[in-house]
Amino acid sequence: MKIIAVCGMGIGTSVLLKMNTEKVLRTLGIDADVEAADIGVARGMARDAEIVLTSEELAEEIGDVDAQVIVIDNFFDLEEITEKLTSALE
Amino acid sequence: MAVNLAAELDEASIRTHATVTDWQAAITLAGDALVAGGVTTDEYTNEMIAAVEKLGPYIVIAPGLAIAHSRPSPAVLRAGLSWVSLDEPVRFGHKKNDPVSLVIGLAAPDHEGHLEMMQALAGVLMNAELLAALQAADSPAQVLALMSNPELLTGKAHS
C-alpha cells in the first residue's frame, strides 16, 4: 500500500506528517510505503496511491483523485492520525 | 532518535518573548532569525510569506504551532531552523489550530538531507512538557539548555 503525505513545499510539514504516519502504521502493524510530496507533484503521485494525508487547505488544492484524501488537523496528534487511518482502511 | 535539536539551532536564530501584531510580522521575525543564523537570505522571508498568501495557513500544523517555510531556492544557504516564541499569540486564519504562539522557521537546500533535523524537531514538538517549558523560556540560551538537557525539566519540577 502506498500513502502520500502532502504539504505545500515538500520539505517541512509533509516530512513531519510522514514520520508520524509511519509511527502509527508500525503500531497498527500495517505495512505501507509513506512518501512525502509537495502539492505540485501530489496529484500525479496520488494516481498509484491508496491514501493521501494532508491539511484542510491543501486537500482542496489536490481536488478530485482516486486515492482517499484524509485531512489531518493536528500533525502531532498520533491518536487523530490513528483514528482517521483506521476508519479509512476499514 | 537521539539527535539533539540544540545542535541544529543557532543561538542567533532564537527569539523569546517576541511581540508581533500579525502573522506576517511573526513570519518576518522567524525569517530574520534564519538570516541571523546564516541559514537564508532576506528573500526567503518573502517566500515564506508568499507561500501562506498562496496556499493558506496550512503551516499551522498543530494547535498554537506554525512551521514557516518555503521551497528549496537560491535564498537557502544551508538547512536550518529558527525558533520564535510569542508573548501574545497571533491568528494565522487557521480554522482549528489558531492562535499561534510558536513559529518555527525552516529552510532546506533540497528535499532530502535534513531528515535528522526534522526528527529532532518532531521529538521536541511532540514532547508536551518540554514544549511548554521551551515556550516559557526567558532567553535563547535557556531554550538551548532545555533542548540539550531535557532532564533539567524534572529538576525544575522537584525544586
Short mmCIF file of C-alpha atoms in Angstrom, two decimals, chain B residues 32-134:
data_model
loop_
_atom_site.label_atom_id
_atom_site.label_comp_id
_atom_site.label_asym_id
_atom_site.label_seq_id
_atom_site.Cartn_x
_atom_site.Cartn_y
_atom_site.Cartn_z
CA ASP B 32 15.08 37.44 10.25
CA ALA B 33 16.16 34.83 12.79
CA LEU B 34 17.08 32.42 9.96
CA VAL B 35 19.11 35.20 8.31
CA ALA B 36 20.84 35.97 11.63
CA GLY B 37 21.90 32.33 11.88
CA GLY B 38 23.31 32.32 8.34
CA VAL B 39 20.64 29.89 7.12
CA THR B 40 18.90 32.03 4.49
CA THR B 41 18.89 35.44 2.81
CA ASP B 42 16.12 38.02 3.25
CA GLU B 43 14.48 36.82 0.04
CA TYR B 44 13.50 33.56 1.79
CA THR B 45 11.44 35.54 4.31
CA ASN B 46 9.37 36.97 1.46
CA GLU B 47 8.98 33.48 0.00
CA MET B 48 7.64 32.14 3.31
CA ILE B 49 5.02 34.90 3.48
CA ALA B 50 4.10 34.41 -0.19
CA ALA B 51 3.60 30.67 0.46
CA VAL B 52 0.92 31.38 3.07
CA GLU B 53 -0.70 34.02 0.85
CA LYS B 54 -0.90 31.48 -1.95
CA LEU B 55 -1.70 28.22 -0.15
CA GLY B 56 -3.39 29.45 3.02
CA PRO B 57 -2.45 28.94 6.67
CA TYR B 58 -1.70 25.23 6.25
CA ILE B 59 1.66 25.76 8.00
CA VAL B 60 -0.25 25.89 11.31
CA ILE B 61 0.02 22.13 11.72
CA ALA B 62 -0.87 21.76 15.39
CA PRO B 63 -2.64 23.94 17.99
CA GLY B 64 -0.53 27.07 18.55
CA LEU B 65 2.28 26.00 16.24
CA ALA B 66 3.29 27.28 12.80
CA ILE B 67 6.14 25.85 10.72
CA ALA B 68 7.03 28.75 8.44
CA HIS B 69 8.92 27.55 5.37
CA SER B 70 9.21 27.73 1.61
CA ARG B 71 10.73 25.51 -1.03
CA PRO B 72 14.44 24.97 -1.68
CA SER B 73 15.76 28.03 -3.55
CA PRO B 74 18.92 30.12 -4.02
CA ALA B 75 17.79 32.06 -0.93
CA VAL B 76 18.58 28.98 1.18
CA LEU B 77 22.25 28.88 2.23
CA ARG B 78 22.03 25.70 4.31
CA ALA B 79 19.50 23.53 6.12
CA GLY B 80 18.46 25.14 9.36
CA LEU B 81 15.80 26.31 11.76
CA SER B 82 14.72 29.35 13.71
CA TRP B 83 12.60 29.47 16.86
CA VAL B 84 10.28 32.36 17.75
CA SER B 85 8.08 32.20 20.83
CA LEU B 86 5.45 34.93 21.06
CA ASP B 87 4.27 36.65 24.21
CA GLU B 88 0.84 37.28 22.69
CA PRO B 89 -0.44 34.64 20.26
CA VAL B 90 -1.45 35.84 16.78
CA ARG B 91 -4.05 34.47 14.38
CA PHE B 92 -2.99 32.95 11.06
CA GLY B 93 -6.56 32.31 9.91
CA HIS B 94 -6.45 28.57 10.59
CA LYS B 95 -9.85 27.09 11.42
CA LYS B 96 -8.76 24.77 14.22
CA ASN B 97 -5.19 25.50 15.33
CA ASP B 98 -5.25 29.28 15.85
CA PRO B 99 -3.91 31.30 17.61
CA VAL B 100 -0.20 30.68 17.18
CA SER B 101 2.31 31.21 19.95
CA LEU B 102 5.33 29.40 18.49
CA VAL B 103 6.70 29.94 14.99
CA ILE B 104 9.44 27.65 13.73
CA GLY B 105 11.27 28.88 10.63
CA LEU B 106 12.54 26.06 8.45
CA ALA B 107 14.78 26.06 5.39
CA ALA B 108 16.39 23.27 3.39
CA PRO B 109 18.50 23.40 0.22
CA ASP B 110 16.93 20.21 -1.15
CA HIS B 111 14.17 17.71 -0.39
CA GLU B 112 16.42 15.21 1.32
CA GLY B 113 19.34 15.56 3.66
CA HIS B 114 17.64 17.27 6.56
CA LEU B 115 15.82 14.27 7.92
CA GLU B 116 17.77 14.14 11.18
CA MET B 117 16.93 17.76 11.81
CA MET B 118 13.23 17.03 11.21
CA GLN B 119 13.35 14.03 13.51
CA ALA B 120 14.94 16.12 16.23
CA LEU B 121 12.31 18.81 15.68
CA ALA B 122 9.46 16.29 15.86
CA GLY B 123 10.95 14.85 19.03
CA VAL B 124 10.81 18.25 20.71
CA LEU B 125 7.43 19.32 19.36
CA MET B 126 5.77 16.08 20.44
CA ASN B 127 7.09 16.33 23.99
CA ALA B 128 4.34 18.45 25.56
CA GLU B 129 6.17 19.01 28.84
CA LEU B 130 9.39 20.11 27.14
CA LEU B 131 7.48 22.28 24.68
CA ALA B 132 5.69 24.11 27.48
CA ALA B 133 8.99 24.76 29.23
CA LEU B 134 10.58 25.96 25.99
#
